[in-house]
Coordinates of C-alpha atoms (C1' of nucleotides) in Angstrom, one line a residue:
Chain A
X403 CA 139.3 133.8 63.3
X404 CA 142.7 133.8 64.9
X405 CA 141.2 133.9 68.3
X406 CA 138.9 130.9 67.6
X407 CA 142.0 129.0 66.3
X408 CA 143.8 129.7 69.6
X409 CA 140.9 128.5 71.6
X410 CA 140.6 125.3 69.5
X411 CA 144.3 124.7 69.9
X412 CA 144.1 125.1 73.7
X413 CA 141.2 122.8 73.9
X414 CA 142.6 120.1 71.8
X415 CA 146.1 119.7 73.0
X416 CA 145.4 118.6 76.6
X417 CA 146.8 115.1 76.9
X418 CA 145.0 112.6 79.2
X419 CA 147.7 112.9 81.8
X420 CA 147.1 116.7 82.1
X421 CA 143.4 116.4 81.8
X422 CA 141.4 117.5 84.8
X423 CA 138.9 114.8 84.1
X424 CA 141.3 111.9 84.5
X425 CA 139.7 110.8 87.8
X426 CA 136.3 110.5 86.2
X427 CA 137.3 109.1 82.9
X428 CA 139.2 106.0 81.8
X429 CA 142.7 106.9 83.1
X430 CA 141.5 106.4 86.7
X431 CA 143.9 104.1 88.5
X432 CA 146.3 103.8 85.7
X433 CA 150.1 104.3 85.9
X434 CA 151.6 107.3 84.1
X435 CA 153.0 104.9 81.5
X436 CA 149.7 103.3 80.8
X437 CA 148.0 106.7 80.5
X438 CA 150.4 107.5 77.8
X439 CA 149.5 104.3 75.9
X440 CA 145.9 105.2 76.2
X441 CA 146.7 108.8 75.1
X442 CA 148.2 107.4 71.9
X443 CA 144.8 106.1 70.7
X444 CA 142.7 109.1 71.6
X445 CA 141.7 111.3 68.8
X446 CA 140.9 114.9 69.6
X447 CA 138.7 116.7 67.0
X448 CA 138.3 120.4 66.7
X449 CA 135.4 121.8 68.9
X450 CA 131.9 120.9 67.8
X451 CA 129.0 123.3 67.8
X452 CA 125.4 123.1 69.0
X453 CA 123.5 120.6 66.9
X454 CA 126.6 118.8 65.5
X455 CA 126.4 115.0 65.6
X456 CA 128.9 112.7 67.3
X457 CA 127.0 109.9 65.5
X458 CA 123.6 109.1 64.3
X459 CA 121.3 106.2 64.9
X460 CA 121.9 103.5 62.3
X461 CA 125.6 104.3 61.8
X462 CA 128.2 101.6 62.3
X463 CA 129.8 101.7 65.7
X464 CA 133.5 102.4 65.6
X465 CA 134.4 104.6 68.6
X466 CA 133.4 105.6 72.0
X467 CA 133.3 109.3 72.8
X468 CA 134.2 111.2 75.9
X469 CA 133.0 114.7 76.6
X470 CA 135.9 116.9 77.5
X471 CA 134.1 120.3 77.7
X472 CA 130.5 121.2 76.9
X473 CA 127.6 118.8 76.9
X474 CA 126.0 116.2 74.7
X475 CA 122.5 114.7 74.5
X476 CA 121.8 111.2 73.3
X477 CA 118.4 110.2 72.1
X478 CA 116.6 107.3 70.4
X479 CA 114.8 108.5 67.4
X480 CA 111.6 106.6 66.7
X481 CA 110.4 106.5 63.1
X482 CA 108.9 109.9 62.0
X483 CA 110.1 112.6 64.3
X484 CA 109.4 111.3 67.8
X485 CA 112.3 110.8 70.0
X486 CA 113.2 109.7 73.6
X487 CA 116.1 111.6 75.1
X488 CA 118.3 109.1 76.9
X489 CA 120.7 111.3 78.6
X490 CA 122.6 114.5 79.0
X491 CA 126.4 114.0 79.1
X492 CA 128.8 116.2 81.0
X493 CA 132.6 116.4 80.8
X494 CA 134.3 113.1 81.6
X495 CA 131.3 111.0 80.6
X496 CA 131.5 108.2 78.0
X497 CA 129.1 107.9 75.2
X498 CA 128.3 105.0 72.8
X499 CA 128.6 102.0 75.2
X500 CA 125.2 100.7 74.1
X501 CA 126.5 100.1 70.6
X502 CA 129.3 97.7 71.4
X503 CA 127.0 94.6 71.2
X504 CA 125.3 95.2 67.9
X505 CA 128.1 97.3 66.4
X506 CA 125.4 99.7 65.2
X507 CA 124.4 102.9 67.0
X508 CA 120.8 102.6 68.1
X509 CA 120.7 106.2 69.3
X510 CA 122.0 109.5 68.1
X511 CA 124.3 111.9 69.9
X512 CA 124.5 115.6 69.3
X513 CA 126.2 118.4 71.2
X514 CA 124.1 120.9 73.1
X515 CA 126.7 123.7 73.1
X516 CA 130.2 124.2 71.8
X517 CA 132.1 121.1 73.0
X518 CA 135.4 119.4 72.9
X519 CA 135.1 115.6 72.4
X520 CA 137.7 112.8 72.6
X521 CA 137.2 109.9 70.3
X522 CA 138.4 106.4 71.3
X523 CA 138.4 103.9 68.5
X524 CA 136.9 100.9 70.2
X525 CA 138.9 98.1 68.6
X526 CA 142.2 99.7 69.6
X527 CA 140.8 100.4 73.1
X528 CA 139.8 96.8 73.4
X529 CA 143.3 95.6 72.4
X530 CA 144.8 97.9 75.0
X531 CA 142.5 96.7 77.8
X532 CA 143.6 93.2 77.1
X533 CA 147.2 94.2 78.1
X534 CA 146.4 96.6 80.9
X535 CA 144.3 94.9 83.6
X536 CA 143.5 98.1 85.4
X537 CA 142.2 99.6 82.2
X538 CA 140.1 96.5 81.6
X539 CA 138.8 96.8 85.2
X540 CA 138.0 100.5 84.6
X541 CA 136.1 99.6 81.4
X542 CA 134.0 97.1 83.3
X543 CA 133.3 99.6 85.9
X544 CA 132.2 102.2 83.4
X545 CA 129.9 99.8 81.6
X546 CA 128.5 98.7 85.0
X547 CA 128.1 102.3 86.1
X548 CA 126.0 103.0 83.0
X549 CA 123.8 100.1 83.8
X550 CA 123.4 101.4 87.4
X551 CA 122.4 104.8 86.0
X552 CA 119.9 103.3 83.7
X553 CA 118.4 101.4 86.6
X554 CA 117.9 104.5 88.5
X555 CA 116.2 106.1 85.5
X556 CA 113.9 103.1 85.3
X557 CA 112.9 103.6 88.9
X558 CA 112.4 107.3 88.2
X559 CA 110.2 106.7 85.1
X560 CA 108.4 103.7 86.7
X561 CA 107.6 105.0 90.1
X562 CA 108.1 108.7 90.6
X563 CA 105.7 111.6 90.0
X564 CA 106.4 114.7 88.0
X565 CA 107.7 116.7 91.0
X566 CA 110.1 114.0 92.1
X567 CA 111.4 113.6 88.5
X568 CA 112.3 117.2 88.2
X569 CA 113.9 117.2 91.7
X570 CA 115.9 114.1 90.8
X571 CA 117.1 115.8 87.6
X572 CA 118.1 119.0 89.4
X573 CA 120.0 117.1 92.1
X574 CA 121.7 114.9 89.6
X575 CA 122.9 117.9 87.6
X576 CA 124.0 119.6 90.8
X577 CA 126.0 116.7 92.0
X578 CA 127.6 116.0 88.6
X579 CA 128.6 119.6 88.1
X580 CA 130.0 119.8 91.6
X581 CA 132.2 116.8 90.9
X582 CA 133.6 118.7 88.0
X583 CA 134.5 121.6 90.2
X584 CA 131.6 123.8 89.3
X585 CA 129.0 125.4 91.6
X586 CA 126.4 122.8 92.8
X587 CA 123.8 125.6 93.3
X588 CA 124.3 127.9 90.5
X589 CA 124.4 126.6 86.9
X590 CA 123.4 126.8 83.3
X591 CA 121.2 124.2 81.7
X592 CA 122.3 123.7 78.1
X593 CA 119.2 121.8 77.2
X594 CA 115.7 123.2 76.5
X595 CA 112.6 122.6 78.6
X596 CA 111.4 120.4 75.8
X597 CA 114.4 118.2 76.1
X598 CA 114.2 118.0 79.9
X599 CA 110.5 117.0 79.6
X600 CA 111.3 114.4 77.0
X601 CA 114.1 113.0 79.2
X602 CA 111.9 112.8 82.3
X603 CA 108.8 111.5 80.5
X604 CA 106.9 114.7 81.0
X605 CA 105.2 117.4 78.8
X606 CA 107.0 120.7 78.4
X607 CA 104.2 122.5 80.1
X608 CA 104.5 120.3 83.2
X609 CA 108.3 121.1 83.4
X610 CA 107.6 124.7 83.1
X611 CA 104.9 124.7 85.7
X612 CA 107.1 122.7 88.1
X613 CA 109.9 125.3 87.7
X614 CA 107.4 128.0 88.6
X615 CA 106.1 126.0 91.6
X616 CA 109.6 125.3 92.9
X617 CA 110.3 129.0 92.6
X618 CA 107.1 129.9 94.4
X619 CA 108.1 127.5 97.2
X620 CA 111.5 129.2 97.5
X621 CA 113.4 126.2 96.4
X622 CA 115.2 127.8 93.5
X623 CA 115.4 130.8 91.2
X624 CA 115.2 130.5 87.4
X625 CA 116.1 132.9 84.7
X626 CA 115.7 131.1 81.4
X627 CA 118.5 128.5 81.3
X628 CA 120.2 129.8 84.5
X629 CA 119.2 127.9 87.6
X630 CA 120.1 128.8 91.2
X631 CA 119.2 126.2 93.9
X632 CA 118.2 128.2 97.0
X633 CA 117.3 125.2 99.1
X634 CA 119.1 122.0 97.8
X635 CA 118.1 120.1 100.9
X636 CA 114.5 121.0 100.3
X637 CA 114.8 119.7 96.8
X638 CA 116.5 116.5 97.9
X639 CA 113.7 116.0 100.5
X640 CA 111.2 115.7 97.6
X641 CA 112.9 112.5 96.5
X642 CA 111.7 109.5 98.3
X643 CA 109.1 111.6 100.0
X644 CA 106.2 110.0 98.3
X645 CA 107.5 106.5 99.2
X646 CA 107.3 107.6 102.8
X647 CA 103.8 108.7 102.2
X648 CA 103.0 105.5 100.5
X649 CA 104.3 103.6 103.5
X650 CA 102.4 105.7 105.9
X651 CA 99.2 105.2 104.0
X652 CA 99.7 101.4 103.7
X653 CA 100.5 100.8 107.3
X654 CA 97.7 102.9 108.7
Chain B
X521 CA 114.1 62.3 98.4
X522 CA 116.1 60.0 96.2
X523 CA 114.3 61.3 93.1
X524 CA 115.0 64.9 94.0
X525 CA 118.7 64.0 94.4
X526 CA 118.8 62.5 91.0
X527 CA 117.2 65.6 89.4
X528 CA 119.6 67.9 91.2
X529 CA 122.5 65.9 90.0
X530 CA 121.3 65.9 86.4
X531 CA 120.8 69.7 86.6
X532 CA 124.1 70.5 88.2
X533 CA 126.5 68.4 86.2
X534 CA 126.1 70.0 82.8
X535 CA 129.4 71.5 81.8
X536 CA 129.5 74.7 79.8
X537 CA 130.6 72.8 76.7
X538 CA 127.5 70.6 76.9
X539 CA 125.1 73.3 77.9
X540 CA 122.4 74.2 75.4
X541 CA 122.7 77.8 76.4
X542 CA 126.3 78.3 75.3
X543 CA 125.3 80.4 72.3
X544 CA 123.5 82.8 74.5
X545 CA 125.8 82.9 77.4
X546 CA 129.5 83.7 77.9
X547 CA 131.0 80.7 76.0
X548 CA 129.9 82.2 72.7
X549 CA 132.7 82.3 70.2
X550 CA 135.2 80.6 72.5
X551 CA 137.4 77.6 71.6
X552 CA 136.8 74.3 73.3
X553 CA 139.9 74.8 75.3
X554 CA 138.8 78.2 76.5
X555 CA 135.4 77.0 77.4
X556 CA 137.0 74.5 79.7
X557 CA 139.0 77.2 81.4
X558 CA 135.8 79.1 81.9
X559 CA 134.1 76.0 83.1
X560 CA 136.7 75.7 85.8
X561 CA 135.6 78.8 87.6
X562 CA 131.8 78.2 87.3
X563 CA 130.1 77.1 90.5
X564 CA 126.9 75.2 90.2
X565 CA 124.6 75.2 93.2
X566 CA 121.8 72.8 93.9
X567 CA 118.5 74.0 92.5
X568 CA 116.9 77.0 94.2
X569 CA 113.2 77.3 94.9
X570 CA 110.6 80.0 94.5
X571 CA 111.5 83.0 96.7
X572 CA 115.1 82.0 97.3
X573 CA 117.6 84.9 96.9
X574 CA 120.6 84.9 94.6
X575 CA 121.7 88.1 96.5
X576 CA 120.1 90.9 98.3
X577 CA 120.4 94.7 97.9
X578 CA 123.2 95.9 100.1
X579 CA 125.3 92.7 100.0
X580 CA 128.9 92.9 98.8
X581 CA 129.2 92.0 95.1
X582 CA 131.3 88.9 94.5
X583 CA 129.8 87.0 91.6
X584 CA 127.7 87.2 88.5
X585 CA 124.9 84.7 88.1
X586 CA 123.6 83.0 85.0
X587 CA 120.2 81.4 84.9
X588 CA 120.5 77.8 83.6
X589 CA 116.9 76.7 84.0
X590 CA 113.9 78.5 85.5
X591 CA 113.6 82.2 86.0
X592 CA 114.7 85.0 88.2
X593 CA 113.4 88.5 88.9
X594 CA 115.6 91.4 90.0
X595 CA 114.2 94.4 91.8
X596 CA 115.3 97.5 93.6
X597 CA 113.8 97.7 97.0
X598 CA 113.1 101.2 98.1
X599 CA 113.1 101.8 101.9
X600 CA 110.0 100.3 103.6
X601 CA 108.4 97.8 101.3
X602 CA 108.1 99.6 97.9
X603 CA 110.0 98.0 95.0
X604 CA 110.7 98.5 91.3
X605 CA 111.0 95.2 89.4
X606 CA 114.0 95.7 87.1
X607 CA 113.8 92.5 85.0
X608 CA 112.7 88.9 84.6
X609 CA 115.6 86.7 83.6
X610 CA 115.4 83.6 81.5
X611 CA 117.9 80.8 80.9
X612 CA 121.2 82.1 79.6
X613 CA 120.9 85.6 81.0
X614 CA 123.4 87.1 83.3
X615 CA 122.5 88.8 86.5
X616 CA 124.5 91.2 88.7
X617 CA 126.3 93.4 86.1
X618 CA 125.1 96.6 87.7
X619 CA 127.1 95.9 90.9
X620 CA 130.6 95.7 89.3
X621 CA 131.1 99.4 89.7
X622 CA 130.2 99.9 93.3
X623 CA 131.0 96.3 94.4
X624 CA 127.7 96.4 96.3
X625 CA 124.4 95.0 95.0
X626 CA 121.9 97.8 94.6
X627 CA 119.1 95.4 93.7
X628 CA 118.0 92.0 94.9
X629 CA 117.5 88.9 92.9
X630 CA 115.1 86.0 93.7
X631 CA 114.0 83.0 91.7
X632 CA 110.4 82.9 90.5
X633 CA 110.3 79.1 90.2
X634 CA 112.6 76.2 90.9
X635 CA 115.7 77.2 89.0
X636 CA 119.3 76.1 88.4
X637 CA 121.8 78.9 88.6
X638 CA 125.5 79.1 87.7
X639 CA 127.7 81.4 89.8
X640 CA 130.7 83.1 88.3
X641 CA 133.1 84.6 90.9
X642 CA 133.8 88.0 89.3
X643 CA 137.5 88.4 90.2
X644 CA 138.4 85.1 88.7
X645 CA 136.3 85.8 85.6
X646 CA 138.0 89.1 85.3
X647 CA 141.5 87.5 85.4
X648 CA 140.3 85.0 82.8
X649 CA 139.0 87.7 80.4
X650 CA 142.4 89.4 80.5
X651 CA 144.0 86.3 79.0
X652 CA 141.2 85.3 76.6
X653 CA 140.5 88.2 74.2
X654 CA 137.3 86.6 72.8
X655 CA 136.0 86.2 76.3
X656 CA 136.8 89.8 77.1
X657 CA 135.0 90.8 73.9
X658 CA 132.0 88.7 74.9
X659 CA 131.9 90.4 78.3
X660 CA 131.9 93.8 76.7
X661 CA 129.1 92.7 74.5
X662 CA 127.0 91.4 77.4
X663 CA 127.5 94.5 79.4
X664 CA 126.6 96.6 76.3
X665 CA 123.6 94.4 75.6
X666 CA 122.3 95.1 79.1
X667 CA 122.6 98.8 78.5
X668 CA 120.8 98.5 75.2
X669 CA 118.0 96.6 76.9
X670 CA 117.7 99.2 79.6
X671 CA 117.5 101.9 76.9
X672 CA 114.6 100.1 75.4
X673 CA 112.9 100.0 78.8
X674 CA 113.5 103.7 79.2
X675 CA 111.7 104.3 75.9
X676 CA 108.9 102.0 77.0
X677 CA 108.4 103.7 80.4
X678 CA 108.9 107.2 79.0
X679 CA 106.8 107.2 75.9
X680 CA 104.5 104.2 75.7
X681 CA 101.0 103.8 77.0
X682 CA 99.7 100.9 79.0
X683 CA 98.5 98.9 75.9
X684 CA 101.9 99.2 74.2
X685 CA 103.8 98.3 77.4
X686 CA 102.0 95.0 77.8
X687 CA 102.3 94.2 74.1
X688 CA 106.0 94.9 74.3
X689 CA 106.3 92.7 77.3
X690 CA 104.5 89.8 75.6
X691 CA 106.5 90.1 72.5
X692 CA 109.7 90.2 74.4
X693 CA 108.8 87.1 76.4
X694 CA 107.7 85.4 73.2
X695 CA 111.0 86.1 71.4
X696 CA 113.2 85.2 74.3
X697 CA 111.4 81.9 74.9
X698 CA 111.6 81.2 71.2
X699 CA 115.4 81.7 71.2
X700 CA 115.6 79.1 73.9
X701 CA 113.8 76.6 71.8
X702 CA 110.4 77.0 73.4
X703 CA 107.1 77.9 71.8
X704 CA 106.8 81.6 71.0
X705 CA 103.0 81.5 71.1
X706 CA 102.3 79.2 74.0
X707 CA 104.0 79.8 77.3
X708 CA 103.8 80.0 81.1
X709 CA 104.4 83.3 83.0
X710 CA 106.3 82.6 86.2
X711 CA 105.6 86.0 87.6
X712 CA 102.4 87.4 89.1
X713 CA 100.2 90.1 87.5
X714 CA 101.4 92.3 90.3
X715 CA 105.0 91.8 89.3
X716 CA 104.2 92.4 85.6
X717 CA 102.5 95.6 86.5
X718 CA 105.3 96.8 88.7
X719 CA 107.9 96.0 86.0
X720 CA 105.8 97.9 83.4
X721 CA 105.0 100.9 85.6
X722 CA 101.3 100.0 85.7
X723 CA 98.8 99.1 88.4
X724 CA 97.8 95.4 88.7
X725 CA 94.2 96.3 87.7
X726 CA 95.4 97.8 84.5
X727 CA 97.4 94.7 83.6
X728 CA 94.4 92.5 84.3
X729 CA 92.1 94.7 82.3
X730 CA 94.5 94.7 79.4
X731 CA 94.7 90.9 79.4
X732 CA 90.9 90.9 79.3
X733 CA 90.9 93.4 76.4
X734 CA 93.5 91.6 74.4
X735 CA 91.4 88.5 74.9
X736 CA 88.2 90.2 73.7
X737 CA 90.1 91.4 70.7
X738 CA 91.1 87.9 69.8
X739 CA 94.8 88.6 70.3
X740 CA 95.4 86.0 72.9
X741 CA 94.0 83.5 75.3
X742 CA 94.8 83.5 79.0
X743 CA 94.2 81.0 81.7
X744 CA 95.9 82.2 84.9
X745 CA 99.6 82.0 84.2
X746 CA 99.3 80.3 80.9
X747 CA 99.3 82.5 77.8
X748 CA 98.6 81.7 74.2
X749 CA 99.3 84.3 71.6
X750 CA 96.6 83.8 68.9
X751 CA 97.7 86.8 66.8
X752 CA 101.3 87.7 67.5
X753 CA 101.4 90.0 64.5
X754 CA 98.4 91.9 65.9
X755 CA 100.2 92.3 69.2
X756 CA 103.4 93.5 67.5
X757 CA 101.3 96.0 65.5
X758 CA 100.3 97.6 68.8
X759 CA 104.0 98.7 69.2
X760 CA 104.9 101.9 67.5
X761 CA 101.2 102.3 66.5
X762 CA 100.7 105.3 68.7
X763 CA 103.8 107.0 67.3
X764 CA 102.2 106.7 63.9
X765 CA 99.1 108.2 65.3
X766 CA 101.1 110.9 66.9
X767 CA 102.8 111.8 63.6
X768 CA 99.5 111.8 61.8
X769 CA 98.1 114.2 64.3
X770 CA 101.0 116.5 64.1
X771 CA 101.3 116.7 60.4
X772 CA 97.6 117.3 59.8
Chain C
dG439 C1' 113.9 149.9 63.6
dC440 C1' 110.4 145.7 62.7
dC441 C1' 109.3 141.0 61.3
dT442 C1' 109.8 136.2 62.1
dT443 C1' 110.8 132.2 64.6
dA444 C1' 111.4 129.3 68.4
dG445 C1' 111.3 128.7 73.2
dT446 C1' 108.7 129.4 77.4
dT447 C1' 104.9 130.4 80.4
dT448 C1' 100.0 130.3 81.8
dG449 C1' 95.2 129.0 81.7
dA450 C1' 91.3 125.8 80.7
dC451 C1' 89.9 121.5 79.8
dC452 C1' 90.1 116.4 79.2
dT453 C1' 91.5 111.6 79.8
dG454 C1' 94.3 107.4 80.7
dG455 C1' 95.2 105.0 84.2
dA456 C1' 95.5 105.0 89.4
dT457 C1' 92.9 104.2 93.3
dC458 C1' 89.2 102.4 96.0
dA459 C1' 86.0 98.7 96.7
dA460 C1' 83.7 94.3 95.9
dG461 C1' 83.4 89.9 94.3
dC462 C1' 85.5 85.7 92.4
dA463 C1' 88.5 81.5 91.8
dC464 C1' 91.6 78.5 93.5
dA465 C1' 94.8 76.9 96.9
dT466 C1' 96.0 75.2 101.6
dG467 C1' 95.1 74.0 106.3
dC468 C1' 92.3 72.1 109.8
Chain D
dG210 C1' 83.3 69.6 104.8
dC211 C1' 84.4 74.8 105.9
dA212 C1' 87.5 78.7 106.9
dT213 C1' 91.3 81.5 105.5
dG214 C1' 94.4 83.4 102.4
dT215 C1' 96.2 85.0 98.1
dG216 C1' 95.9 86.4 93.6
dC217 C1' 93.0 87.9 89.9
dT218 C1' 89.1 90.3 87.8
dT219 C1' 85.6 93.9 87.3
dG220 C1' 83.2 98.1 88.3
dA221 C1' 83.0 103.0 89.9
dT222 C1' 85.3 107.1 90.9
dC223 C1' 89.1 110.4 90.9
dC224 C1' 93.1 113.1 89.7
dA225 C1' 97.9 114.0 87.9
dG226 C1' 99.5 115.3 84.2
dG227 C1' 98.6 115.5 79.1
dT228 C1' 96.6 118.3 75.5
dC229 C1' 94.9 122.4 73.4
dA230 C1' 95.2 127.2 72.9
dA231 C1' 96.9 131.7 73.5
dA232 C1' 99.9 135.1 75.1
dC233 C1' 104.7 136.5 76.2
dT234 C1' 109.7 136.9 75.5
dA235 C1' 114.2 136.7 73.6
dA236 C1' 117.1 136.6 69.5
dG237 C1' 118.2 136.7 64.9
dG238 C1' 117.7 138.4 60.2
dC239 C1' 117.3 142.1 57.2

DNA sequence: GCCTTAGTTTGACCTGGATCAAGCACATGC
DNA sequence: GCATGTGCTTGATCCAGGTCAAACTAAGGC
């Protein structure tokens, strides 16, 4: 009990200015003084545990959330059980941007593992951005980045085959973890095969078979949730490969 | 020649405050005075024609574009000919939001038919939003709306079958045209079957067959690019239908 | 320990939609 | 007029990946 309290305390108390994520998150490009003003509106909850909700679809939108440690998935529940996983969010990533317009959350967000989350009440953030131009600019950039990311996913779901989708997923995880100072070749997947499949528009069985195939081809090693990329270049080569094929086929 | 000049002039001169699209576009919720300030930065070009570019992938991002009349498609070209159509944009819709972050356009935009376009230099718009809170709010809303729309598309591409995709497309067109004061049941598609297929992640042949099937089922009438929805409710019923099926199957 | 439950893997089979291949309809040019 | 091109439709075939089914493997719970 005591130990858990200590951990919580450590996790919670990091101010924005001391946070290692400040280059990825909102404080980027802000002066020390402005970071302190931002810091004033951030609410830091105690750590959440696997399955806990940040918000649920249908709830009124009040805040944006930033992952500080751990990971979160967002998904759009469709009446009666079905759902589409929209994203897996790593430390420094902002969640809830899609709800600004309607002021109602259209998707749900729950943590995949014990995670620390910062909450940013949106109305206060909005007031702040009106007085700090660089913060406003950063908000535009973050919103725009989200659109760019969604665009990539549209391309993935619209044009890529199963193999390319999983390769894209692995490369994306690898890069994002690397940005956060973790190993780009050796990591833990906090989501299930089912969730990966759902996210990539594939059946669980297909994901499982692909992991096996990639393993057989010497591209990676898998032990349950632990992944080791043995040949990252080989995996990257899978992306765009079929487009080259496509072109070859058409021009012949 | 003279006639064309007259048309151009008429099209170009509409100020934001007199524009019928102001409820859909940025001016929403602004005071008359603020609309005039916005108006000052808007550049109105002469009408563009089918195939003209608003911008190309790889170009430096400088402006956002708003469709005033006509329609525009955006697409992400992938090396050597292949492309993913990202969207079809109707009057009042903003284009280019995904390029704010990187300051480089990742996609291209070209007009599908003779169209009038408003250009908004982003740096000036950004300055303006810093001094007009309601404009800033509207910008956040527009960016957020785009994310919400992309999310819907992800769901469509990730979970829906061919029939549901075309139904969703038709309903979306119908609603958006209706919002703009046009008939929700009787409209002209400015894009080709090929482009529709590309957008929906389907082959041209599939799109064509679906139009035929919908026609046989009495849901609509098609004559080349002209579409008439005979049973809009029937088409809407196709959406989410398979999810119900899915649930029925699983719970039995 | 042993039972239960949930996640994962593997195999066998099936199908929706892609691909291939014609034929058709309507422009546009000469 | 006829030739050429471009987009659309229709039919026949094929296959990637979904679905179904079963076995395997942790990880709790008691």
